[in-house]
Short mmCIF file of C-alpha atoms in Angstrom, two decimals:
data_model
loop_
_atom_site.label_atom_id
_atom_site.label_comp_id
_atom_site.label_asym_id
_atom_site.label_seq_id
_atom_site.Cartn_x
_atom_site.Cartn_y
_atom_site.Cartn_z
CA MET A 81 -10.70 -35.61 19.05
CA SER A 82 -9.38 -34.28 22.46
CA LEU A 83 -11.19 -31.80 24.23
CA GLU A 84 -8.04 -29.56 23.99
CA THR A 85 -8.48 -29.24 20.18
CA HIS A 86 -12.08 -27.92 20.64
CA ASP A 87 -10.74 -25.24 22.74
CA GLN A 88 -7.89 -24.23 20.45
CA PRO A 89 -8.19 -20.79 18.79
CA ILE A 90 -9.29 -20.11 15.24
CA GLY A 91 -6.57 -18.29 13.18
CA ALA A 92 -7.45 -15.68 10.74
CA PHE A 93 -5.33 -13.28 8.59
CA ASP A 94 -5.42 -10.50 6.15
CA SER A 95 -3.06 -7.96 4.73
CA GLY A 96 -4.24 -5.30 7.04
CA VAL A 97 -7.47 -4.39 8.86
CA GLY A 98 -10.06 -5.49 6.22
CA GLY A 99 -10.13 -9.11 7.56
CA LEU A 100 -11.64 -7.73 10.83
CA THR A 101 -14.95 -7.47 8.98
CA VAL A 102 -14.71 -11.25 8.84
CA VAL A 103 -13.65 -11.59 12.47
CA GLN A 104 -16.75 -9.46 13.32
CA ALA A 105 -18.96 -11.95 11.37
CA MET A 106 -17.14 -14.94 12.93
CA ARG A 107 -17.79 -13.48 16.43
CA GLU A 108 -21.56 -13.00 15.83
CA LEU A 109 -22.06 -16.61 14.29
CA LEU A 110 -19.65 -18.51 16.75
CA PRO A 111 -19.39 -16.23 19.90
CA SER A 112 -17.72 -18.71 22.27
CA GLU A 113 -14.80 -19.47 19.97
CA ASP A 114 -11.42 -17.88 20.55
CA ILE A 115 -9.97 -16.10 17.62
CA LEU A 116 -6.27 -15.11 16.81
CA TYR A 117 -6.22 -12.53 14.01
CA LEU A 118 -2.81 -11.38 12.20
CA GLY A 119 -3.13 -8.33 10.08
CA ASP A 120 0.17 -7.90 7.93
CA THR A 121 0.32 -4.22 8.16
CA ALA A 122 4.04 -3.96 7.68
CA ARG A 123 3.46 -5.12 4.07
CA VAL A 124 -0.04 -4.05 3.31
CA PRO A 125 -1.62 -3.91 0.78
CA TYR A 126 -1.53 -7.33 -0.99
CA GLY A 127 -3.86 -6.51 -3.94
CA ASN A 128 -1.09 -4.79 -6.07
CA LYS A 129 1.59 -7.45 -5.50
CA SER A 130 2.52 -10.54 -7.50
CA PRO A 131 1.20 -14.10 -6.90
CA GLU A 132 4.60 -15.27 -5.87
CA THR A 133 5.00 -12.72 -3.16
CA ILE A 134 1.49 -13.24 -1.88
CA VAL A 135 2.17 -16.97 -1.56
CA ARG A 136 5.38 -16.31 0.32
CA TYR A 137 3.70 -13.75 2.86
CA SER A 138 0.73 -16.22 3.36
CA ARG A 139 3.16 -19.20 4.17
CA GLU A 140 5.00 -17.05 6.63
CA ILE A 141 1.87 -16.13 8.37
CA MET A 142 0.66 -19.72 8.49
CA THR A 143 3.95 -20.70 10.16
CA TYR A 144 3.17 -17.96 12.74
CA LEU A 145 -0.48 -18.96 13.42
CA ASN A 146 0.44 -22.58 13.73
CA LYS A 147 2.86 -21.83 16.56
CA TYR A 148 -0.27 -21.00 18.57
CA LYS A 149 -1.88 -24.35 17.65
CA VAL A 150 -4.94 -22.99 15.71
CA LYS A 151 -7.56 -25.68 14.98
CA ALA A 152 -8.54 -23.94 11.66
CA VAL A 153 -7.56 -20.85 9.59
CA VAL A 154 -9.53 -18.43 7.74
CA VAL A 155 -7.71 -16.70 4.88
CA ALA A 156 -9.68 -13.47 5.57
CA CYS A 157 -8.25 -11.73 2.38
CA ASN A 158 -9.56 -12.10 -1.20
CA THR A 159 -6.15 -11.57 -2.74
CA ALA A 160 -4.50 -14.21 -0.53
CA SER A 161 -7.40 -16.54 -1.04
CA ALA A 162 -7.02 -16.03 -4.95
CA HIS A 163 -3.41 -16.72 -4.93
CA ALA A 164 -2.40 -18.88 -2.07
CA LEU A 165 -5.37 -20.94 -0.82
CA SER A 166 -4.78 -24.08 -2.58
CA VAL A 167 -0.99 -24.08 -1.51
CA LEU A 168 -1.97 -23.41 2.08
CA GLN A 169 -4.57 -26.20 1.99
CA LYS A 170 -2.05 -28.66 0.64
CA GLU A 171 0.56 -27.80 3.29
CA SER A 172 -1.74 -27.42 6.42
CA ASN A 173 -2.67 -30.04 8.94
CA VAL A 174 -5.88 -28.05 9.89
CA PRO A 175 -8.69 -26.95 7.74
CA VAL A 176 -8.08 -23.76 5.76
CA ILE A 177 -11.04 -21.74 4.65
CA GLY A 178 -10.92 -18.98 1.94
CA VAL A 179 -13.44 -16.36 1.13
CA ILE A 180 -13.85 -17.01 -2.56
CA ALA A 181 -15.94 -20.20 -2.59
CA PRO A 182 -18.37 -18.90 0.02
CA GLY A 183 -18.82 -15.67 -2.04
CA VAL A 184 -19.30 -17.52 -5.20
CA GLU A 185 -22.08 -19.71 -3.52
CA ALA A 186 -23.79 -16.76 -2.11
CA ALA A 187 -23.76 -15.06 -5.50
CA ARG A 188 -25.20 -18.07 -7.14
CA ALA A 189 -28.00 -18.22 -4.69
CA ALA A 190 -28.75 -14.52 -5.03
CA THR A 191 -28.87 -14.03 -8.82
CA ARG A 192 -32.18 -14.43 -10.65
CA ASN A 193 -30.96 -13.12 -14.10
CA LYS A 194 -27.64 -15.05 -14.14
CA ARG A 195 -25.57 -11.73 -14.54
CA ILE A 196 -23.06 -11.23 -11.81
CA GLY A 197 -20.59 -8.51 -11.12
CA ILE A 198 -17.30 -9.00 -9.25
CA ILE A 199 -15.35 -5.94 -7.86
CA GLY A 200 -12.00 -6.51 -6.15
CA THR A 201 -8.24 -5.62 -6.05
CA GLN A 202 -6.04 -5.94 -9.14
CA GLY A 203 -4.57 -9.19 -7.94
CA THR A 204 -7.98 -10.81 -7.13
CA ILE A 205 -9.55 -9.86 -10.47
CA GLN A 206 -6.45 -10.77 -12.55
CA SER A 207 -6.23 -14.22 -10.84
CA CYS A 208 -9.70 -14.99 -12.24
CA ALA A 209 -10.38 -17.08 -9.13
CA TYR A 210 -13.97 -15.86 -8.94
CA GLN A 211 -14.57 -15.99 -12.56
CA ASN A 212 -13.16 -19.52 -13.16
CA LEU A 213 -15.10 -20.96 -10.18
CA LEU A 214 -18.48 -19.37 -11.12
CA GLN A 215 -17.88 -20.27 -14.80
CA ARG A 216 -17.27 -23.94 -13.73
CA LEU A 217 -20.48 -24.09 -11.53
CA GLU A 218 -22.61 -22.09 -13.81
CA PRO A 219 -21.50 -22.24 -17.40
CA ASP A 220 -24.36 -20.03 -18.72
CA ILE A 221 -23.64 -17.11 -16.39
CA SER A 222 -22.52 -13.75 -17.57
CA ILE A 223 -19.67 -12.14 -15.48
CA THR A 224 -18.63 -8.47 -15.38
CA ALA A 225 -15.23 -8.29 -13.33
CA VAL A 226 -13.73 -4.92 -12.50
CA ALA A 227 -10.47 -4.16 -10.69
CA ALA A 228 -10.82 -1.40 -8.32
CA PRO A 229 -7.37 -0.54 -6.84
CA LEU A 230 -8.38 2.82 -5.37
CA LEU A 231 -11.08 1.59 -2.98
CA VAL A 232 -8.90 0.09 -0.22
CA SER A 233 -7.17 3.51 0.47
CA LEU A 234 -10.56 5.33 0.31
CA VAL A 235 -11.80 2.99 2.89
CA GLU A 236 -8.71 3.15 5.06
CA GLU A 237 -9.06 6.89 4.96
CA ASP A 238 -12.62 6.67 6.12
CA TRP A 239 -13.77 8.47 2.97
CA LEU A 240 -16.88 6.30 2.99
CA SER A 241 -19.48 8.84 1.58
CA HIS A 242 -17.17 11.53 0.11
CA PRO A 243 -18.09 12.95 -3.42
CA ALA A 244 -14.79 11.73 -4.71
CA THR A 245 -15.47 8.16 -3.47
CA GLN A 246 -18.89 8.20 -5.10
CA LEU A 247 -17.47 9.52 -8.40
CA ILE A 248 -14.72 6.75 -8.25
CA LEU A 249 -17.31 4.10 -7.33
CA GLU A 250 -19.59 5.26 -10.30
CA GLU A 251 -16.79 4.86 -12.64
CA TYR A 252 -15.87 1.33 -11.33
CA LEU A 253 -19.52 0.17 -11.42
CA ALA A 254 -20.54 1.57 -14.64
CA PRO A 255 -19.84 -1.55 -16.68
CA MET A 256 -21.85 -3.66 -14.15
CA LYS A 257 -24.75 -1.36 -14.57
CA ALA A 258 -24.44 -1.48 -18.39
CA ALA A 259 -24.44 -5.29 -18.18
CA LYS A 260 -27.57 -5.18 -15.95
CA VAL A 261 -26.13 -7.35 -13.24
CA ASP A 262 -28.51 -8.13 -10.43
CA THR A 263 -25.85 -9.32 -7.97
CA VAL A 264 -22.39 -7.84 -7.20
CA VAL A 265 -19.70 -9.73 -5.24
CA LEU A 266 -17.73 -7.23 -3.03
CA ALA A 267 -14.60 -9.25 -3.57
CA CYS A 268 -12.43 -7.49 -0.97
CA THR A 269 -12.66 -7.52 2.85
CA HIS A 270 -12.50 -3.67 2.87
CA TYR A 271 -15.49 -3.16 0.77
CA PRO A 272 -18.22 -3.98 3.42
CA LEU A 273 -17.78 -0.54 4.73
CA LEU A 274 -18.62 0.98 1.23
CA LYS A 275 -21.95 -1.17 0.98
CA PRO A 276 -24.23 1.77 1.68
CA LEU A 277 -22.67 3.94 -1.14
CA ALA A 278 -22.37 0.98 -3.60
CA GLN A 279 -26.01 0.25 -3.02
CA ARG A 280 -26.98 3.80 -3.66
CA VAL A 281 -24.78 3.83 -6.97
CA LEU A 282 -26.17 0.40 -8.10
CA GLY A 283 -29.76 0.92 -6.97
CA PRO A 284 -31.75 -1.01 -4.27
CA GLU A 285 -32.66 -3.93 -6.61
CA VAL A 286 -29.12 -5.25 -6.88
CA VAL A 287 -27.88 -7.76 -4.19
CA LEU A 288 -24.45 -7.04 -2.71
CA VAL A 289 -22.60 -10.18 -1.60
CA ASP A 290 -19.81 -9.57 0.93
CA SER A 291 -17.03 -11.78 1.91
CA ALA A 292 -17.39 -11.52 5.73
CA GLN A 293 -20.68 -13.13 6.38
CA ASN A 294 -20.44 -15.92 3.93
CA ALA A 295 -16.85 -16.85 5.03
CA ALA A 296 -17.97 -17.04 8.61
CA GLY A 297 -20.81 -19.35 7.58
CA ALA A 298 -18.31 -21.51 5.66
CA LEU A 299 -16.16 -21.76 8.75
CA ALA A 300 -19.12 -22.82 10.92
CA GLY A 301 -19.81 -25.59 8.59
CA VAL A 302 -16.15 -26.76 8.56
CA LEU A 303 -16.01 -26.81 12.34
CA GLN A 304 -19.24 -28.66 12.44
CA ASN A 305 -18.06 -31.26 9.88
CA HIS A 306 -14.84 -31.80 11.70
CA GLY A 307 -16.24 -31.89 15.22
CA LEU A 308 -14.22 -28.93 16.18
CA ASN A 309 -16.80 -26.60 17.66
CA ARG A 310 -16.07 -25.18 21.06
CA ALA A 311 -18.79 -25.99 23.64
CA ALA A 312 -21.26 -23.10 23.98
CA SER A 313 -20.58 -20.97 27.05
CA SER A 314 -21.95 -17.96 28.74
CA GLU A 315 -18.46 -16.52 28.51
CA ALA A 316 -17.51 -14.99 25.03
CA GLY A 317 -14.33 -16.20 23.40
CA ARG A 318 -11.23 -14.08 23.52
CA ILE A 319 -10.16 -12.08 20.42
CA THR A 320 -6.58 -11.52 20.06
CA ILE A 321 -5.30 -9.00 17.40
CA CYS A 322 -1.73 -9.08 16.18
CA ALA A 323 -0.32 -6.79 13.50
CA THR A 324 3.16 -6.75 11.87
CA ASP A 325 3.35 -2.92 12.26
CA LEU A 326 1.54 -0.41 14.43
CA PRO A 327 1.22 2.82 12.67
CA ALA A 328 -0.26 5.81 14.79
CA GLN A 329 -3.88 5.57 13.79
CA PHE A 330 -3.99 1.66 13.66
CA SER A 331 -6.17 0.99 16.83
CA ARG A 332 -8.92 3.37 15.77
CA LEU A 333 -8.94 2.05 12.20
CA ALA A 334 -9.10 -1.57 13.51
CA GLU A 335 -11.97 -0.77 15.88
CA ARG A 336 -13.95 0.60 12.98
CA PHE A 337 -13.42 -2.51 11.00
CA LEU A 338 -14.24 -5.05 14.01
CA GLY A 339 -17.10 -2.94 15.12
CA GLN A 340 -15.97 -2.95 18.87
CA ARG A 341 -13.40 -1.76 21.28
CA ILE A 342 -9.94 -3.42 21.23
CA GLU A 343 -8.22 -3.69 24.52
CA ALA A 344 -4.68 -4.28 23.00
CA ILE A 345 -2.98 -4.96 19.75
CA ARG A 346 0.20 -7.08 19.69
CA CYS A 347 2.97 -6.11 17.40
CA VAL A 348 4.64 -9.15 16.00
CA THR A 349 7.23 -10.33 13.48
CA VAL A 350 6.55 -12.89 10.83
CA GLY A 351 8.83 -14.21 8.17
CA MET B 104 40.69 8.66 -4.13
CA SER B 105 41.17 5.77 -6.48
CA LEU B 106 39.74 5.80 -10.00
CA GLU B 107 37.72 2.89 -9.07
CA THR B 108 35.73 4.86 -6.56
CA HIS B 109 34.84 7.49 -9.07
CA ASP B 110 33.54 4.80 -11.36
CA GLN B 111 31.28 3.18 -8.78
CA PRO B 112 27.50 3.44 -9.13
CA ILE B 113 25.33 5.81 -7.09
CA GLY B 114 22.61 3.97 -5.17
CA ALA B 115 19.00 5.13 -4.87
CA PHE B 116 15.92 3.80 -3.27
CA ASP B 117 12.27 4.30 -2.62
CA SER B 118 9.36 2.22 -1.51
CA GLY B 119 8.26 1.68 -5.12
CA VAL B 120 8.50 3.46 -8.42
CA GLY B 121 8.11 7.04 -7.18
CA GLY B 122 11.90 7.43 -6.70
CA LEU B 123 12.38 7.05 -10.39
CA THR B 124 11.35 10.72 -10.75
CA VAL B 125 14.57 11.32 -8.85
CA VAL B 126 16.58 8.94 -10.99
CA GLN B 127 15.30 10.75 -14.01
CA ALA B 128 16.63 14.14 -12.56
CA MET B 129 19.90 12.59 -11.58
CA ARG B 130 20.28 11.26 -15.12
CA GLU B 131 19.75 14.66 -16.69
CA LEU B 132 22.24 16.37 -14.26
CA LEU B 133 24.97 13.70 -14.06
CA PRO B 134 24.53 11.81 -17.40
CA SER B 135 27.77 9.80 -17.19
CA GLU B 136 27.12 8.30 -13.66
CA ASP B 137 25.99 4.58 -13.20
CA ILE B 138 22.84 4.36 -11.13
CA LEU B 139 21.61 1.46 -9.16
CA TYR B 140 17.99 1.76 -7.96
CA LEU B 141 15.93 -0.31 -5.67
CA GLY B 142 12.24 0.05 -5.36
CA ASP B 143 10.85 -1.96 -2.36
CA THR B 144 7.65 -2.98 -4.34
CA ALA B 145 7.09 -5.96 -2.04
CA ARG B 146 6.44 -3.78 0.83
CA VAL B 147 5.16 -0.60 -0.83
CA PRO B 148 3.79 1.96 0.40
CA TYR B 149 5.93 3.35 3.26
CA GLY B 150 3.83 6.42 3.90
CA ASN B 151 1.35 4.63 6.14
CA LYS B 152 3.77 2.65 8.19
CA SER B 153 5.48 3.25 11.56
CA PRO B 154 8.90 5.03 11.84
CA GLU B 155 10.34 1.81 13.33
CA THR B 156 9.23 -0.17 10.38
CA ILE B 157 10.57 2.32 7.86
CA VAL B 158 14.00 2.46 9.70
CA ARG B 159 14.26 -1.39 9.56
CA TYR B 160 13.32 -1.51 5.86
CA SER B 161 15.85 1.45 5.11
CA ARG B 162 18.64 -0.49 6.81
CA GLU B 163 17.99 -3.57 4.95
CA ILE B 164 18.05 -1.71 1.60
CA MET B 165 21.37 0.03 2.58
CA THR B 166 22.98 -3.40 3.27
CA TYR B 167 21.77 -4.51 -0.26
CA LEU B 168 23.04 -1.41 -1.99
CA ASN B 169 26.46 -1.51 -0.14
CA LYS B 170 26.99 -5.10 -1.58
CA TYR B 171 27.35 -3.33 -4.99
CA LYS B 172 29.90 -0.93 -3.48
CA VAL B 173 27.96 2.27 -4.18
CA LYS B 174 29.84 5.61 -3.85
CA ALA B 175 26.85 7.53 -2.40
CA VAL B 176 23.18 6.86 -1.72
CA VAL B 177 20.06 8.96 -2.44
CA VAL B 178 17.06 8.23 -0.25
CA ALA B 179 14.74 8.92 -2.96
CA CYS B 180 11.68 8.60 -0.73
CA ASN B 181 10.30 11.36 1.58
CA THR B 182 8.95 9.01 4.19
CA ALA B 183 12.29 7.04 4.47
CA SER B 184 14.15 10.62 4.39
CA ALA B 185 11.94 11.73 7.34
CA HIS B 186 12.21 8.63 9.52
CA ALA B 187 15.55 6.97 8.59
CA LEU B 188 18.03 9.59 7.09
CA SER B 189 19.92 10.43 10.30
CA VAL B 190 20.23 6.79 11.28
CA LEU B 191 21.47 5.80 7.77
CA GLN B 192 23.95 8.74 7.81
CA LYS B 193 25.33 7.75 10.99
CA GLU B 194 25.73 4.08 10.01
CA SER B 195 27.10 4.64 6.45
CA ASN B 196 30.59 4.77 5.11
CA VAL B 197 29.60 6.74 2.08
CA PRO B 198 27.59 9.99 1.75
CA VAL B 199 23.71 9.66 2.15
CA ILE B 200 21.57 12.22 0.73
CA GLY B 201 17.83 12.74 1.56
CA VAL B 202 15.18 14.76 -0.20
CA ILE B 203 14.08 16.83 2.60
CA ALA B 204 16.83 19.26 3.09
CA PRO B 205 17.04 20.14 -0.70
CA GLY B 206 13.26 20.59 -0.83
CA VAL B 207 13.46 22.90 2.21
CA GLU B 208 16.14 25.02 0.65
CA ALA B 209 14.28 25.22 -2.75
CA ALA B 210 11.13 26.46 -0.99
CA ARG B 211 13.12 29.07 1.09
CA ALA B 212 14.53 30.42 -2.09
CA ALA B 213 11.05 30.49 -3.87
CA THR B 214 8.64 32.01 -1.28
CA ARG B 215 8.19 35.81 -1.40
CA ASN B 216 5.46 36.16 1.43
CA LYS B 217 6.99 33.45 3.77
CA ARG B 218 3.87 31.26 3.54
CA ILE B 219 4.79 27.66 2.57
CA GLY B 220 2.50 24.65 2.08
CA ILE B 221 3.83 21.04 2.39
CA ILE B 222 1.79 18.10 1.05
CA GLY B 223 2.98 14.56 1.62
CA THR B 224 2.18 11.15 3.04
CA GLN B 225 0.84 10.59 6.52
CA GLY B 226 4.35 9.32 7.74
CA THR B 227 6.13 12.42 6.16
CA ILE B 228 3.83 14.93 7.62
CA GLN B 229 3.46 13.36 11.01
CA SER B 230 7.35 13.13 11.31
CA CYS B 231 7.38 17.04 11.09
CA ALA B 232 10.72 16.71 9.35
CA TYR B 233 9.92 19.55 6.97
CA GLN B 234 8.16 21.50 9.31
CA ASN B 235 10.99 21.48 11.96
CA LEU B 236 13.73 22.08 9.44
CA LEU B 237 11.90 25.13 7.92
CA GLN B 238 11.14 26.53 11.30
CA ARG B 239 14.63 26.27 12.44
CA LEU B 240 16.16 28.07 9.32
CA GLU B 241 13.21 30.52 8.96
CA PRO B 242 11.50 31.10 12.52
CA ASP B 243 9.03 33.75 11.20
CA ILE B 244 7.72 31.38 8.46
CA SER B 245 4.14 30.32 8.41
CA ILE B 246 3.64 26.56 7.40
CA THR B 247 0.54 24.71 6.34
CA ALA B 248 1.19 21.05 6.26
CA VAL B 249 -1.40 18.50 4.82
CA ALA B 250 -1.23 14.68 4.84
CA ALA B 251 -2.61 13.34 1.58
CA PRO B 252 -2.74 9.53 1.75
CA LEU B 253 -4.72 8.97 -1.31
CA LEU B 254 -2.62 10.64 -3.91
CA VAL B 255 0.09 7.87 -4.23
CA SER B 256 -2.61 5.22 -5.23
CA LEU B 257 -4.19 7.82 -7.70
CA VAL B 258 -0.78 8.51 -9.32
CA GLU B 259 -0.07 4.73 -9.47
CA GLU B 260 -3.31 4.24 -11.25
CA ASP B 261 -2.51 6.92 -13.60
CA TRP B 262 -5.63 8.96 -12.84
CA LEU B 263 -3.57 12.12 -13.38
CA SER B 264 -6.26 14.42 -14.58
CA HIS B 265 -9.43 12.44 -13.61
CA PRO B 266 -12.28 14.54 -12.04
CA ALA B 267 -12.01 12.46 -8.75
CA THR B 268 -8.34 13.27 -8.52
CA GLN B 269 -9.18 16.97 -9.12
CA LEU B 270 -11.90 16.85 -6.25
CA ILE B 271 -9.43 15.08 -3.92
CA LEU B 272 -6.65 17.59 -4.68
CA GLU B 273 -8.96 20.42 -4.23
CA GLU B 274 -9.91 19.26 -0.77
CA TYR B 275 -6.16 18.62 0.27
CA LEU B 276 -5.07 21.95 -1.18
CA ALA B 277 -7.95 24.12 0.40
CA PRO B 278 -6.12 24.77 3.65
CA MET B 279 -3.16 26.06 1.67
CA LYS B 280 -5.36 28.36 -0.53
CA ALA B 281 -7.02 29.64 2.64
CA ALA B 282 -3.53 30.32 4.06
CA LYS B 283 -2.45 32.21 0.89
CA VAL B 284 0.81 30.20 0.48
CA ASP B 285 2.87 31.23 -2.61
CA THR B 286 5.03 28.01 -2.44
CA VAL B 287 3.98 24.37 -2.00
CA VAL B 288 6.44 21.54 -1.49
CA LEU B 289 5.32 18.32 -3.25
CA ALA B 290 6.85 16.19 -0.36
CA CYS B 291 6.50 12.83 -2.03
CA THR B 292 8.26 11.42 -5.03
CA HIS B 293 5.05 10.39 -6.63
CA TYR B 294 3.65 13.91 -6.82
CA PRO B 295 5.70 15.30 -9.66
CA LEU B 296 3.29 13.57 -12.01
CA LEU B 297 0.45 15.51 -10.40
CA LYS B 298 2.15 18.79 -10.93
CA PRO B 299 0.04 20.07 -13.89
CA LEU B 300 -3.36 19.27 -11.83
CA ALA B 301 -1.99 20.78 -8.65
CA GLN B 302 -0.89 23.86 -10.53
CA ARG B 303 -4.34 24.27 -12.03
CA VAL B 304 -5.92 23.89 -8.63
CA LEU B 305 -3.54 26.32 -6.84
CA GLY B 306 -3.23 28.86 -9.68
CA PRO B 307 -0.23 29.77 -11.82
CA GLU B 308 1.29 32.16 -9.33
CA VAL B 309 2.02 29.45 -6.78
CA VAL B 310 5.48 27.86 -6.89
CA LEU B 311 5.51 24.14 -6.76
CA VAL B 312 8.77 22.54 -5.35
CA ASP B 313 9.40 18.85 -6.13
CA SER B 314 11.81 16.51 -4.56
CA ALA B 315 13.30 15.22 -7.68
CA GLN B 316 15.24 18.16 -9.22
CA ASN B 317 16.44 19.42 -5.81
CA ALA B 318 17.64 16.05 -4.59
CA ALA B 319 19.65 15.62 -7.93
CA GLY B 320 21.24 19.05 -7.34
CA ALA B 321 22.19 18.27 -3.82
CA LEU B 322 23.65 14.99 -4.92
CA ALA B 323 25.73 16.75 -7.56
CA GLY B 324 27.08 19.08 -4.84
CA VAL B 325 28.04 16.30 -2.49
CA LEU B 326 29.79 14.32 -5.37
CA GLN B 327 31.65 17.48 -6.10
CA ASN B 328 32.60 18.17 -2.52
CA HIS B 329 33.90 14.64 -2.06
CA GLY B 330 35.65 14.50 -5.41
CA LEU B 331 33.50 11.59 -6.51
CA ASN B 332 32.37 12.64 -9.80
CA ARG B 333 32.79 10.23 -12.58
CA ALA B 334 34.86 11.66 -15.68
CA ALA B 335 32.63 13.04 -18.42
CA SER B 336 32.24 10.64 -21.03
CA SER B 337 30.40 10.56 -24.45
CA GLU B 338 28.84 7.27 -23.24
CA ALA B 339 25.78 7.53 -20.99
CA GLY B 340 26.00 5.70 -17.52
CA ARG B 341 24.08 2.58 -16.92
CA ILE B 342 20.85 2.59 -15.04
CA THR B 343 19.96 -0.66 -13.21
CA ILE B 344 16.51 -1.03 -11.82
CA CYS B 345 15.88 -3.59 -9.16
CA ALA B 346 12.62 -4.31 -7.37
CA THR B 347 11.59 -6.47 -4.56
CA ASP B 348 8.37 -7.58 -6.30
CA LEU B 349 7.41 -7.49 -9.95
CA PRO B 350 3.63 -7.37 -10.34
CA ALA B 351 2.12 -7.40 -13.83
CA GLN B 352 2.03 -3.81 -14.74
CA PHE B 353 5.25 -2.89 -13.07
CA SER B 354 7.54 -2.16 -16.00
CA ARG B 355 5.04 0.11 -17.72
CA LEU B 356 4.51 1.95 -14.51
CA ALA B 357 8.30 2.28 -13.96
CA GLU B 358 8.94 3.68 -17.46
CA ARG B 359 6.23 6.40 -16.87
CA PHE B 360 8.08 7.49 -13.81
CA LEU B 361 11.57 7.26 -15.24
CA GLY B 362 10.40 8.86 -18.51
CA GLN B 363 12.33 6.45 -20.72
CA ARG B 364 12.31 2.84 -21.88
CA ILE B 365 13.72 0.19 -19.32
CA GLU B 366 15.55 -2.82 -20.80
CA ALA B 367 15.12 -5.12 -17.82
CA ILE B 368 14.10 -5.01 -14.13
CA ARG B 369 15.84 -7.39 -11.72
CA CYS B 370 13.65 -8.89 -9.00
CA VAL B 371 15.74 -9.08 -5.75
CA THR B 372 15.26 -10.00 -2.18
CA VAL B 373 16.35 -7.62 0.67
CA GLY B 374 16.02 -8.24 4.53
#
């Protein structure tokens, strides 16, 4: 492995800003790595689109990231991980990490009563990617899966503790409370911002598993295994944010998800 | 004008299913016309995207519709009408009708106290297309414009009378009630389905203007002026529905907007 490969950036993508919660977690865990993030804001959201379309979009984004010689790619989007991960892994020369397997592992580790809830977009829930993997690893587990298509818009609008958001969340989470789950997977990169409200609705004893931290952990493991880690340095790595569309409020929104100031966002074309 | 031109279809497009409310109104007013509808479901929604991206998408769709020799095009989408109509009209060989001018005319006709509310997507409201046209035609009018980004998702999820939808609508409409408007323009093709709830929130004395009927009326006028009407016939015209993505629930959703059974939906690629 040449020194150059160590220094290449890590690619990450999502339909929009949600994946920046994953970038934030990557940043905390792997501070010296350069990160190249692409948000497909011209075609956001992915959660209500067909598997075929999600595979096409994900392939186009991989082609874009590969032009910048990324050494690994994080699919920082649950819907794309559900529909496209295996295709991307098959076609890619560099490791590709999704958010689903890390989330499943974290949920297995967290549950005590073997009752797990999963909340995500229509696409993620209908794909059964979480349900199938959990069932395969823990055949005696009981799963309550709920599609929650309204939450992405509510998060993007910053209605994080609005009474309407609470009402909607109570409705989505009611089957999980009825099933007495002790662990809920927030299976969408937008949902970490709803964690405080979801915790209030579910009660303090329920463990909430979010994609961001677990995916960052999985990435760290893969870099280690492949000897791809960048040498520790006093200087922080560079974060480059690209988006396929830049609507008026985009930087403000992106900063909220990333949890830090963003100097510049590049508008790029993919596909 | 050859007979062939009369018999060519009318094109119509929207970001997704919303424009089918316009198609339904066109159907009622012009029953013998063939209609070719394109819903850009692979890139829906448009309301949160930049003007540049909306112009690009609209141009690509016009190229697609022109391949089928449409005799006129209805931009059955408020955001695309706001950002792209003048460009499309400049570049097109056939008449292009938007939804904004007809909505403005209907609002002018309806108001008695010259206080008008406009509710639409972020893109439509920020473009000021409604506000500027109204102000130019009626300089002494008072306008209350509200961006309501959550309503499209609520309509697509069929939460038309859910308590959360009522709560959200009450919040969006509060400035209009405070301004004592007597007329509200529903400036998004999704909103006709929220008419009953909006009427309940605003009270029975407020007139709700929707895009669908007024755009169909404007189209009828344009066809008349250009001598483009198809000869009346006992046989109803054909409605062809195309979409750029076909997610699982799409036909059911489309039928709800069109108000009738759809035999087949063609999945097509534009751009």
